[in-house]
Short mmCIF file of C-alpha atoms and ligand atoms in Angstrom, two decimals:
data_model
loop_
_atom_site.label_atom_id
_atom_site.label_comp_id
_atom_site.label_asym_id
_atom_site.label_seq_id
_atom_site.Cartn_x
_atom_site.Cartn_y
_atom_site.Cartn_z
CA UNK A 561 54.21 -63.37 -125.66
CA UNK A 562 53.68 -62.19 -129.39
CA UNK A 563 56.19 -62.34 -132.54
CA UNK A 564 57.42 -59.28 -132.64
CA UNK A 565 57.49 -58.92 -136.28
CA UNK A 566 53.51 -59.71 -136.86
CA UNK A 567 52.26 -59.11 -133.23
CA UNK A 568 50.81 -62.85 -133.57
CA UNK A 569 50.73 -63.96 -130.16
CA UNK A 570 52.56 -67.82 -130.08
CA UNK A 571 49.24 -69.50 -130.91
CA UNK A 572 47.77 -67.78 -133.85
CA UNK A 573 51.30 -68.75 -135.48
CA UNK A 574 52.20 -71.10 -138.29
CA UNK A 575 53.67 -74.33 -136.90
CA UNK A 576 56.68 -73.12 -139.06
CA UNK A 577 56.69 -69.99 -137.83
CA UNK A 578 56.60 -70.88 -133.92
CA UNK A 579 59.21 -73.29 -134.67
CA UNK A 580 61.52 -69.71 -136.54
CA UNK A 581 60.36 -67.95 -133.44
CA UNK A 582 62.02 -70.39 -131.08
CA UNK A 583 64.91 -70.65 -132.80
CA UNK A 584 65.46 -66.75 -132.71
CA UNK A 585 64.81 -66.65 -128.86
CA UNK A 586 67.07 -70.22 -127.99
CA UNK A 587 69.80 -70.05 -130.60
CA UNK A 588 68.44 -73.94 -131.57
CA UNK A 589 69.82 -75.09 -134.91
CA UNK A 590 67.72 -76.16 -137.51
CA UNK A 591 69.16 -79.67 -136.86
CA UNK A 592 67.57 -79.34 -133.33
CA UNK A 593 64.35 -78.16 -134.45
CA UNK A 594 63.73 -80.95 -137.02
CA UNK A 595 64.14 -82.94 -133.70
CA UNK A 596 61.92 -81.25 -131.53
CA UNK A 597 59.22 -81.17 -134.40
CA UNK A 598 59.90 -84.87 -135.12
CA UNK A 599 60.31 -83.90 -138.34
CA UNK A 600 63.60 -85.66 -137.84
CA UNK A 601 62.15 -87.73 -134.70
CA UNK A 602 62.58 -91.11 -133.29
CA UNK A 603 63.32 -93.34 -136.71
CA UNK A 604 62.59 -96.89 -136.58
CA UNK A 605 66.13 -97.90 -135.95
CA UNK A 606 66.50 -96.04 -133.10
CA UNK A 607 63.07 -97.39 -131.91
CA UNK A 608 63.86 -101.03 -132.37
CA UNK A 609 67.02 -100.56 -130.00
CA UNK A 610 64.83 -98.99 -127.19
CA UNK A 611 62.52 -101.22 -126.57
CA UNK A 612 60.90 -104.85 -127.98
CA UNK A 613 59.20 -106.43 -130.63
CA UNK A 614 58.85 -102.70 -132.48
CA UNK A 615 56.99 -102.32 -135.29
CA UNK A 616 56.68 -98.54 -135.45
CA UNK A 617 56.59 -95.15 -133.69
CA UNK A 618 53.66 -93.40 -132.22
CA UNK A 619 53.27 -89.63 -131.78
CA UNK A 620 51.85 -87.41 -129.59
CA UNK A 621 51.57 -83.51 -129.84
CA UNK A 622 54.40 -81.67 -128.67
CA UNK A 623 53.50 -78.02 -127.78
CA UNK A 624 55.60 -75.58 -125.77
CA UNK A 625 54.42 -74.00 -122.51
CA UNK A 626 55.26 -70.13 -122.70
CA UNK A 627 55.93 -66.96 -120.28
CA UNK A 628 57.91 -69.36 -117.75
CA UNK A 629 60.04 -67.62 -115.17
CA UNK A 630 61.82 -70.15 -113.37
CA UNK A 631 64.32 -68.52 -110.90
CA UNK A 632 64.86 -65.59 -112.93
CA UNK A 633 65.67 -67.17 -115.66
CA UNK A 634 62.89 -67.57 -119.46
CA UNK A 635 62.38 -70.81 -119.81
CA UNK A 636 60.28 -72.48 -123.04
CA UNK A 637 58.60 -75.63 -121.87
CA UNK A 638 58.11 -78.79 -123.59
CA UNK A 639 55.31 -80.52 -123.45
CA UNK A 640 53.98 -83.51 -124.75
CA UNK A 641 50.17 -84.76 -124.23
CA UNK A 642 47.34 -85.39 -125.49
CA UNK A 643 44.45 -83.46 -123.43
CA UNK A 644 43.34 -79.74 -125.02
CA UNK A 645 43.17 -77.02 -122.62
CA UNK A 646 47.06 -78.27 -120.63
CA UNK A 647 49.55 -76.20 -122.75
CA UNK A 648 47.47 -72.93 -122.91
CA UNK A 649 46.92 -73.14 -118.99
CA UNK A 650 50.25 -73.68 -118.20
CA UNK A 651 51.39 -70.57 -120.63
CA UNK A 652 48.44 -68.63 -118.93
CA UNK A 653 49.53 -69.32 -115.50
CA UNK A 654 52.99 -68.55 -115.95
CA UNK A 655 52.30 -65.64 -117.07
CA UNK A 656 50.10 -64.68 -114.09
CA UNK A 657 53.45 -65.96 -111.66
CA UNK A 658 55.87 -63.62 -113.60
CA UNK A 659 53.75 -60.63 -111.90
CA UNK A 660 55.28 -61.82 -108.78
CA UNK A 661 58.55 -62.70 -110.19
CA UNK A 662 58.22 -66.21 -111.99
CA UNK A 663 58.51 -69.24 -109.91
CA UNK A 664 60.81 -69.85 -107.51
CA UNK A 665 62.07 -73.28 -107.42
CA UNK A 666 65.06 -75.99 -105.82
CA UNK A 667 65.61 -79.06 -105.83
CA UNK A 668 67.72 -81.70 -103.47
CA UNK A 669 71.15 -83.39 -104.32
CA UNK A 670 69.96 -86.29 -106.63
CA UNK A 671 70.10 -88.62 -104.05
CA UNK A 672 68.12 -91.96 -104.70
CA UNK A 673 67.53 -95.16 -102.39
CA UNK A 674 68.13 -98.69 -103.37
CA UNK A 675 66.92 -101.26 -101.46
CA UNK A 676 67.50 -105.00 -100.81
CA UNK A 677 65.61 -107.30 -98.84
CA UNK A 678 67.22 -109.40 -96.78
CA UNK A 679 65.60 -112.94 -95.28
CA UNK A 680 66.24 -116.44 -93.40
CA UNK A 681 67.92 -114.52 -90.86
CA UNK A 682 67.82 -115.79 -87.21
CA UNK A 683 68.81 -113.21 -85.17
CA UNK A 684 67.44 -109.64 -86.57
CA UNK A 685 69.45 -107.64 -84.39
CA UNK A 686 72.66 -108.98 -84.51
CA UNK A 687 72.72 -109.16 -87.96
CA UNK A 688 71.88 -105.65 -88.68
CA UNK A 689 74.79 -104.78 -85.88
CA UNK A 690 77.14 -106.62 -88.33
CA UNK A 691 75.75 -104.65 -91.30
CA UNK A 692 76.12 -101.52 -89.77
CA UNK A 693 79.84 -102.13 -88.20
CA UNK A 694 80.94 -102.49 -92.17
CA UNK A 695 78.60 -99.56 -93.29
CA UNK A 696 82.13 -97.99 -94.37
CA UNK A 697 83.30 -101.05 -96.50
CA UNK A 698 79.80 -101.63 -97.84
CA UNK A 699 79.52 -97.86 -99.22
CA UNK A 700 82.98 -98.47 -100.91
CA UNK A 701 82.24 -101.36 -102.09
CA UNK A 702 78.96 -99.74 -103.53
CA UNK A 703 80.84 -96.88 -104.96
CA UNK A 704 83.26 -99.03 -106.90
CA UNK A 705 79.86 -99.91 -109.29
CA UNK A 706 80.52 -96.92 -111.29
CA UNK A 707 83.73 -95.23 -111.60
CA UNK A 708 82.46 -92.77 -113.48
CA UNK A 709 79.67 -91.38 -111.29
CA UNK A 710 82.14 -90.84 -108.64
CA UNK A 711 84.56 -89.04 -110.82
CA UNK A 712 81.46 -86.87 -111.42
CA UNK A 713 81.24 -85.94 -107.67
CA UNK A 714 78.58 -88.78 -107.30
CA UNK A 715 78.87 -92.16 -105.50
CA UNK A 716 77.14 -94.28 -102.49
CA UNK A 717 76.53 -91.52 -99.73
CA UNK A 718 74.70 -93.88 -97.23
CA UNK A 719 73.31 -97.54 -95.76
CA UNK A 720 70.68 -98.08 -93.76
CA UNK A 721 69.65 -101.02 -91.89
CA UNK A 722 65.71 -101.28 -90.88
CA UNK A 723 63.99 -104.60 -89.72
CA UNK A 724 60.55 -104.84 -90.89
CA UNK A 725 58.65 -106.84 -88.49
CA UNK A 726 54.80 -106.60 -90.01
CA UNK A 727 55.31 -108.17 -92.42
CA UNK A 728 52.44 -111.04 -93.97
CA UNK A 729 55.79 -113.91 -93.98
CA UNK A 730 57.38 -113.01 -90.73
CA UNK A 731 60.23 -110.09 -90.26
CA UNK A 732 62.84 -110.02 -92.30
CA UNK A 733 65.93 -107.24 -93.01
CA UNK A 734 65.84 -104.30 -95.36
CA UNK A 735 68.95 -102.17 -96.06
CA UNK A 736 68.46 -98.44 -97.98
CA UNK A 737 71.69 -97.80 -99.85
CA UNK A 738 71.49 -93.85 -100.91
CA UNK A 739 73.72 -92.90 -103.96
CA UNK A 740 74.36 -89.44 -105.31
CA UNK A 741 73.43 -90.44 -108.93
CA UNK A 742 74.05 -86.37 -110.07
CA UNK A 743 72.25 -85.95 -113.68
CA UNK A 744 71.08 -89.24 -114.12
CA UNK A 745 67.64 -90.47 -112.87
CA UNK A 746 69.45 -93.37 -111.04
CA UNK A 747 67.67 -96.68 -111.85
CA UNK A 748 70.10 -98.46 -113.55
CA UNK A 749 73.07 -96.91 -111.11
CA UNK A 750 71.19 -97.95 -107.89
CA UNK A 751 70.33 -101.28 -109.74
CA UNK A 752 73.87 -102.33 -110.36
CA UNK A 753 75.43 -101.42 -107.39
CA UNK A 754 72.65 -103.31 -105.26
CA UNK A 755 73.59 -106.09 -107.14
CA UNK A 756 76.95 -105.92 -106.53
CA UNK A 757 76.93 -105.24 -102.99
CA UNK A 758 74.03 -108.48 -102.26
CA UNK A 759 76.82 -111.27 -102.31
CA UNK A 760 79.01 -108.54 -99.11
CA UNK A 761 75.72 -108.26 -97.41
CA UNK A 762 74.44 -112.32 -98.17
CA UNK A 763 77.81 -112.50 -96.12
CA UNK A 764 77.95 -110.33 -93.29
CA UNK A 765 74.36 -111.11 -92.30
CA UNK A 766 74.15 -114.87 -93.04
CA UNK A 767 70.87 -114.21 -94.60
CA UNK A 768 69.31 -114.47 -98.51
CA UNK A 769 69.38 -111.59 -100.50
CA UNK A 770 66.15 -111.56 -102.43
CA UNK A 771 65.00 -108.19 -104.32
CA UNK A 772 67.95 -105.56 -105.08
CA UNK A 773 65.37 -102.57 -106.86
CA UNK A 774 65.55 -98.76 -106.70
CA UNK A 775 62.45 -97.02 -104.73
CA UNK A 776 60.60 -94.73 -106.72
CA UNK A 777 59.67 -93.21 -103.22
CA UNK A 778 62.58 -90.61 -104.23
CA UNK A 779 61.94 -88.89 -100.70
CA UNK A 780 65.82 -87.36 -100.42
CA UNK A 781 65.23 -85.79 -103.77
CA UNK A 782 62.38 -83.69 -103.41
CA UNK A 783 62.10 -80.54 -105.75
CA UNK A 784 59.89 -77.44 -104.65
CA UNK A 785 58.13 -74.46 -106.41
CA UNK A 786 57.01 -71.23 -104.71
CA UNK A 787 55.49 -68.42 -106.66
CA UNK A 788 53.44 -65.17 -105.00
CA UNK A 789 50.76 -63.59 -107.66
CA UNK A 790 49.53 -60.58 -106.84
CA UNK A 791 45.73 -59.63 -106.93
CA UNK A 792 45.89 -57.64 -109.79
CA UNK A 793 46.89 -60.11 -112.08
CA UNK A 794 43.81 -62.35 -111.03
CA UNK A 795 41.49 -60.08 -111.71
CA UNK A 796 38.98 -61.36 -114.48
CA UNK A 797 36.05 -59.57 -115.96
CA UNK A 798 33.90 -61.54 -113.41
CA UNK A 799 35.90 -61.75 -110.05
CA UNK A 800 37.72 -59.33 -108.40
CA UNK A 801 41.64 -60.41 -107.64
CA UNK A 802 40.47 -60.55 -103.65
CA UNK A 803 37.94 -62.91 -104.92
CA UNK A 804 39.58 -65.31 -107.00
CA UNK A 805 42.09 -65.81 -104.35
CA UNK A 806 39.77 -66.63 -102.00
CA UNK A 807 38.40 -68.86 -104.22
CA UNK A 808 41.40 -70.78 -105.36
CA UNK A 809 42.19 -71.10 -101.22
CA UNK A 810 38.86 -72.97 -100.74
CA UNK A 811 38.98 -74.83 -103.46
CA UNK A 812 42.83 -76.21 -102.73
CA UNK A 813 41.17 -76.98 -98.73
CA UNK A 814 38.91 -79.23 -100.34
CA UNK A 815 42.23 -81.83 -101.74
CA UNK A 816 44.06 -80.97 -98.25
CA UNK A 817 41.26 -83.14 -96.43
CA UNK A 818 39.34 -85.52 -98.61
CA UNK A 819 41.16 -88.44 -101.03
CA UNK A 820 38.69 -88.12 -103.43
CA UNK A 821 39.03 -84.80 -104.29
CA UNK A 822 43.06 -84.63 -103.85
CA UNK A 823 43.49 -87.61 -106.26
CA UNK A 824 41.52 -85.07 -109.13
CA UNK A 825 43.89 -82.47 -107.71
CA UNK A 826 47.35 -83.81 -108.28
CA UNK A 827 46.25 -85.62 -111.11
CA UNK A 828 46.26 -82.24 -112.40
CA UNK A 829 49.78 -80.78 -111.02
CA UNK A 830 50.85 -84.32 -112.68
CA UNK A 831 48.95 -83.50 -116.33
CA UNK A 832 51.41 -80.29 -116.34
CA UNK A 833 54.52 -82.42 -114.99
CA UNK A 834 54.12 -85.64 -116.79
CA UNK A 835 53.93 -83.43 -119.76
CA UNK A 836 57.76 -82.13 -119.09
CA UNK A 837 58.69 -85.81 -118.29
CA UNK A 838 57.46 -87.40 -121.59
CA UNK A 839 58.72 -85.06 -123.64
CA UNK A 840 62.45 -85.01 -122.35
CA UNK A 841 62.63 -89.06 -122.29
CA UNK A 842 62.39 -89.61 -118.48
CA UNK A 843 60.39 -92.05 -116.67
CA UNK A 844 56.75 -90.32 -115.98
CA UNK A 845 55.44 -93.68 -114.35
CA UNK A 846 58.55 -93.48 -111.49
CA UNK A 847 57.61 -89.48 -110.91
CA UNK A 848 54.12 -90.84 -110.66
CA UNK A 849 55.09 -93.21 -108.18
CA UNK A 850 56.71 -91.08 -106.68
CA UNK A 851 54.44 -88.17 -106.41
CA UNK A 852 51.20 -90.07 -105.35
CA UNK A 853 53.07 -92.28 -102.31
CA UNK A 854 54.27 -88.88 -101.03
CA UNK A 855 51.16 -87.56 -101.21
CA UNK A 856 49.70 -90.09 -98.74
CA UNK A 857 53.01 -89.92 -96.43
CA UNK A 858 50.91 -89.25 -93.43
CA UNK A 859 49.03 -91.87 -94.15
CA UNK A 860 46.09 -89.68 -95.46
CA UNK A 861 46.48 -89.00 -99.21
CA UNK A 862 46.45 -85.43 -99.21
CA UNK A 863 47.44 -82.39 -101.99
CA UNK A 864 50.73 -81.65 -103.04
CA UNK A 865 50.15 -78.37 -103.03
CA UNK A 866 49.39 -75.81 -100.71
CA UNK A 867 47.76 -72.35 -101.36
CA UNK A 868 47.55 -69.61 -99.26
CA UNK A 869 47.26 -65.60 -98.70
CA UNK A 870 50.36 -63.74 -98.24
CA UNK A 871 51.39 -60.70 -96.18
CA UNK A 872 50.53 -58.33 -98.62
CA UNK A 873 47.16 -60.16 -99.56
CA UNK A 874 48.78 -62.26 -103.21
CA UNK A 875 48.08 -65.76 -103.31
CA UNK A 876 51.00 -68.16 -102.43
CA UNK A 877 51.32 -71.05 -104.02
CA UNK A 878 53.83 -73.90 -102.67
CA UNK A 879 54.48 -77.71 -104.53
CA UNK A 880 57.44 -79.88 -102.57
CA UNK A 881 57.55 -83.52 -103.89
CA UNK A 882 59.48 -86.13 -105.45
CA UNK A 883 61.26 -85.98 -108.39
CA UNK A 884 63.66 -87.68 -110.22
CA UNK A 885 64.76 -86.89 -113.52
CA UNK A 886 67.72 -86.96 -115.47
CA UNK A 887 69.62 -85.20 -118.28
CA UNK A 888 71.83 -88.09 -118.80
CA UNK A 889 71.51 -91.70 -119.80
CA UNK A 890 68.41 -93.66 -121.03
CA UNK A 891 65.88 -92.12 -122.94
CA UNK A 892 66.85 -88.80 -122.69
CA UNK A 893 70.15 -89.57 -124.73
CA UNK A 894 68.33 -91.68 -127.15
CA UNK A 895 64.84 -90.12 -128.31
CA UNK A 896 66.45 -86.84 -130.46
CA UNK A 897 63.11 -85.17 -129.58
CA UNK A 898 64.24 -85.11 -125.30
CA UNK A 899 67.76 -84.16 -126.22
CA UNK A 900 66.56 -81.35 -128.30
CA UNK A 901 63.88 -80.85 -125.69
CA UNK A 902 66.51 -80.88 -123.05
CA UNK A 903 68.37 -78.16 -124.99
CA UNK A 904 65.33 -76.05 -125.88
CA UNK A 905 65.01 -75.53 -121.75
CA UNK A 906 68.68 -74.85 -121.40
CA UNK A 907 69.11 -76.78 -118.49
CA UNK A 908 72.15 -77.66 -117.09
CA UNK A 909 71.49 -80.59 -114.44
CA UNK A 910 68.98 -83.16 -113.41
CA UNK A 911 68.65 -80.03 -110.82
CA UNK A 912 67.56 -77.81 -113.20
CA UNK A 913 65.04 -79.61 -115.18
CA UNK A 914 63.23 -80.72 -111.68
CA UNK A 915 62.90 -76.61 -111.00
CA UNK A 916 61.38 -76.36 -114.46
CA UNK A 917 59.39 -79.43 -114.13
CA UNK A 918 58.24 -78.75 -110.34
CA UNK A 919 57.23 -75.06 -111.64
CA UNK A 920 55.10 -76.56 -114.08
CA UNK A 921 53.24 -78.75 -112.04
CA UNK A 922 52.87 -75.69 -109.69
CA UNK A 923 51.14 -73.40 -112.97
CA UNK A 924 49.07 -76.55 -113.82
CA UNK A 925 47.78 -77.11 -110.36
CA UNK A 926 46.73 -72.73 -110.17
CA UNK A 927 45.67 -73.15 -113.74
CA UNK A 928 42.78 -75.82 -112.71
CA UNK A 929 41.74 -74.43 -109.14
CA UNK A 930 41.43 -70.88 -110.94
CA UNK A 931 39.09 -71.72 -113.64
CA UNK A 932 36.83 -74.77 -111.56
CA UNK A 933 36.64 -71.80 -109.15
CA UNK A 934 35.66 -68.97 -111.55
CA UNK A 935 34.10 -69.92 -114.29
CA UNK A 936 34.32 -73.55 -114.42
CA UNK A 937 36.76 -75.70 -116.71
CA UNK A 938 34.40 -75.95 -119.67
CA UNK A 939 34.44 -72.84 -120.88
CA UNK A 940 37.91 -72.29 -121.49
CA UNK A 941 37.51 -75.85 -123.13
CA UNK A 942 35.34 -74.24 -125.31
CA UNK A 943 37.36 -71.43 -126.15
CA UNK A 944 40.17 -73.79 -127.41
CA UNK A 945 37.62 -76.14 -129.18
CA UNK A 946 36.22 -73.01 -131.21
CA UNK A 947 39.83 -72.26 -132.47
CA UNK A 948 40.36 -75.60 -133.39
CA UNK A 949 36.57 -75.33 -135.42
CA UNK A 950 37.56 -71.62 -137.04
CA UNK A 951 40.71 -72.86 -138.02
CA UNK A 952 38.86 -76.36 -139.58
CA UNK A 953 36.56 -73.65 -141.28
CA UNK A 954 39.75 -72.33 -143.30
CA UNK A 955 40.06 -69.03 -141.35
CA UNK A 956 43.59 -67.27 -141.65
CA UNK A 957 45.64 -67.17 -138.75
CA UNK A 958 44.36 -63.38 -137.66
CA UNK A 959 40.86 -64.57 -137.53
CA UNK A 960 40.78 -67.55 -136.17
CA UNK A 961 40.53 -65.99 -132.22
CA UNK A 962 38.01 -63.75 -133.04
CA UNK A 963 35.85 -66.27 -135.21
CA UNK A 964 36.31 -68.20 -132.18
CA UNK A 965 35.44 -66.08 -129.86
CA UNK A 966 31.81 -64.84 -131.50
CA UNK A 967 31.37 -68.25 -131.56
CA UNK A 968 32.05 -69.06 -128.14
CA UNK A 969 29.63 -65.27 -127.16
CA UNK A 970 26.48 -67.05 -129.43
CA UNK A 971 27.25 -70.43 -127.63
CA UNK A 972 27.04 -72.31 -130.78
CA UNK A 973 30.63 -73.71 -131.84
CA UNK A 974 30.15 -75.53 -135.06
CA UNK A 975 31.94 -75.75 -138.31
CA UNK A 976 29.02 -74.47 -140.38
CA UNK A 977 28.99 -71.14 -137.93
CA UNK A 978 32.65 -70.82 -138.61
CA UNK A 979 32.00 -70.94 -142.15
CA UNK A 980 29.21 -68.36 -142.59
CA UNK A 981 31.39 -66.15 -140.19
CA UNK A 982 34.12 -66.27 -142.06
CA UNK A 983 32.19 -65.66 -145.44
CA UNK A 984 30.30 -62.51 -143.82
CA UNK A 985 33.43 -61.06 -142.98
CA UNK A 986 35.23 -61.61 -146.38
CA UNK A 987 32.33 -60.05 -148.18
CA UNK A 988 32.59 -56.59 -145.74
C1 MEV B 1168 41.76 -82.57 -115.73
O1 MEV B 1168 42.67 -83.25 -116.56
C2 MEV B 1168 42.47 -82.01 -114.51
C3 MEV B 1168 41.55 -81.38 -113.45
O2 MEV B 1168 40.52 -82.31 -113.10
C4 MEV B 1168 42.41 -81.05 -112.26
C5 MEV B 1168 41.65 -80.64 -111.02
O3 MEV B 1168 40.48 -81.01 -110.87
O4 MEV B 1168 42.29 -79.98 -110.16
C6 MEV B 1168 40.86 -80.15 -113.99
#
């Protein structure tokens, strides 16, 4: 996508001027943007209250992910890491989906599972018979932990009752409560209200309640991504679109069957997703969680992703998986960089962001298997690397891709290069 008054494509932009350009196509206020930029970023103050012992801040990059399509609607993308390469891939890939029509992409009722363990019971049975004859009373009970959440159409939707009889210590009783937590990611929700309920259930089953914790095993909130690009738009100068296809198919068999290669795999979908995560203030380490124990829910750790040939010959890319995020509460209210990121998206609900976020993963993951399977990773590495070089070497915005890109044809990407480039073209 390029500014239309310059015909600068997004990259080859000032800093300033992406930020201008954003604003123009969001409506975000300059107060927003300072945010975003961290210009006006997590302060000290608001550091000290987040976590511990702070004695600072520590950045990261923030870059934005362009050309997203997520249900029909333009969405910029956030992004926050630290590898080269994850941004531009991202914006590449997207724009490759919106051939087909963007991404298509849904996500479950935020639905999250607490659970409590329950010991020193004598008889199993009976006592999950007792638990499950006051399922109704427990679920109020568990709904009175936050007023507010239930006001909001949210509340305890569920309790479960399983006896877990492998275990190293002997069996013992484990009860799921689900809660609707709506746009929050649910920790501290699911947290109080197990802790609440544990005294009720210490009763009814005559047992010891020992942990009361959230499961980051977010199985009843699973977000999906579909998008269908058609061979012409994977054409390269190398492969034809048949070919890359093809291609991208093998290389996505190799996760589906061996651990080794899947963990590379989804570590990549995550690179793209974890991105999204950071930089709107939620929990990446629970969506990690989350992601890799779905991954090996068959009890083969397998890809998240599936990749296939269509009716009409595009390639068909799928991502289902775990994912819970939030809009609301920790983080995400805190950090002024994730609120303004949360605005820059224009999401709406926890709902929302997962479609972005599981869309993302879903561009990451094609963005990876497509170059490993053409050309190889490296040299768009390189590409990238010789920008950063041609812009070191003091070369104006409209030069810096094609300084970079003689230097990546000669295969020698060094400052000095850039230089004498640079000068040779001055002097014409
Ligand atoms: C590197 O950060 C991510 C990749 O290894 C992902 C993959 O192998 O699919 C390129």
């Amino acid at each position: 996508m390029s500014d239309k008054k310059s015909n600068l494509k997004f990259y080859e932009l000032s800093i300033d001027q992406r930020l201008a350009l954003l604003a123009e196509e969001t409506g975000l206020s300059a107060d927003d943007l300072a945010k975003l930029s961290g210009r006006a970023g997590l302060n000290e103050a608001q550091a000290d209250h987040m976590i511990e012992n702070v004695v600072g801040t520590y950045a990261l990059p923030l870059g934005i992910a362009r050309n997203f399509l997520v249900n029909g609607r333009e969405v910029q993308v956030p992004m926050v890491i630290e590898e080269p390469s994850v941004v531009a891939a991202a914006s590449f890939m997207a724009k490759l989906a919106r051939a087909g029509g963007g991404f298509t992409a849904s996500a479950d009722a935020s639905e999250m599972i607490g659970q409590m363990q329950v010991l020193d019971i004598a008889d199993l049975n009976a006592a999950k018979k007792a638990l499950e004859a006051e399922r109704a009373a427990l679920l109020v009970a568990a709904g009175e932990s936050d007023p507010l959440l239930k006001k909001l159409g949210g509340g305890a939707r569920d309790l479960q009752v399983r006896i877990i009889d492998d275990s190293p210590i002997g069996p013992f009783l484990v009860i799921h409560l689900i809660m609707d937590v709506r746009d929050a990611m649910g920790a501290n929700v699911i947290n109080t209200a197990l802790e609440r309920l544990s005294p009720v259930v210490e009763r009814i089953s005559g047992g010891r309640v020992l942990l009361r914790i959230l499961s980051n095993l977010a199985d009843r909130r699973l977000a999906r991504a579909s998008c269908a690009i058609p061979l012409e738009a994977l054409t390269t100068n190398e492969f034809s679109g048949e070919d890359v296809c093809a291609r991208v198919i093998e290389a996505w068999a190799f996760a589906a069957t061996d651990p080794y290669r899947a963990a590379t795999h989804n570590k990549g979908i995550m690179n793209g997703m974890d991105a999204v995560v950071l930089a709107t203030g939620n929990d990446w380490r629970a969506v990690e969680a989350g992601a890799h124990t779905y991954a090996a829910r068959s009890g083969k750790y397998t890809s998240l992703s599936k990749w296939s040939k269509g009716k009409n010959g595009e390639l068909i890319g799928e991502l289902e998986m775990p994912l819970a995020v939030g809009t609301v509460g920790g983080a995400t209210r805190v950090h002024p960089g994730a609120g303004a990121a949360l605005k820059l998206m224009g999401v709406a609900s926890a709902r929302e962001l997962a479609e972005v976020i599981v869309s993302v993963g879903l561009a990451q993951n094609l963005g990876a298997l497509r170059a490993m399977a053409t050309e190889g990773i490296q040299r768009g590495h390189m590409a990238l690397h010789a920008r950063q070089v041609a812009a070191a070497a003091g070369a104006p915005p409209g030069m810096v891709e094609p300084i970079a890109e003689q230097m990546v044809n000669e295969g020698h990407i060094h400052i000095d290069r850039a230089v004498e480039i640079l000068n040779t073209w001055r002097a014409k």
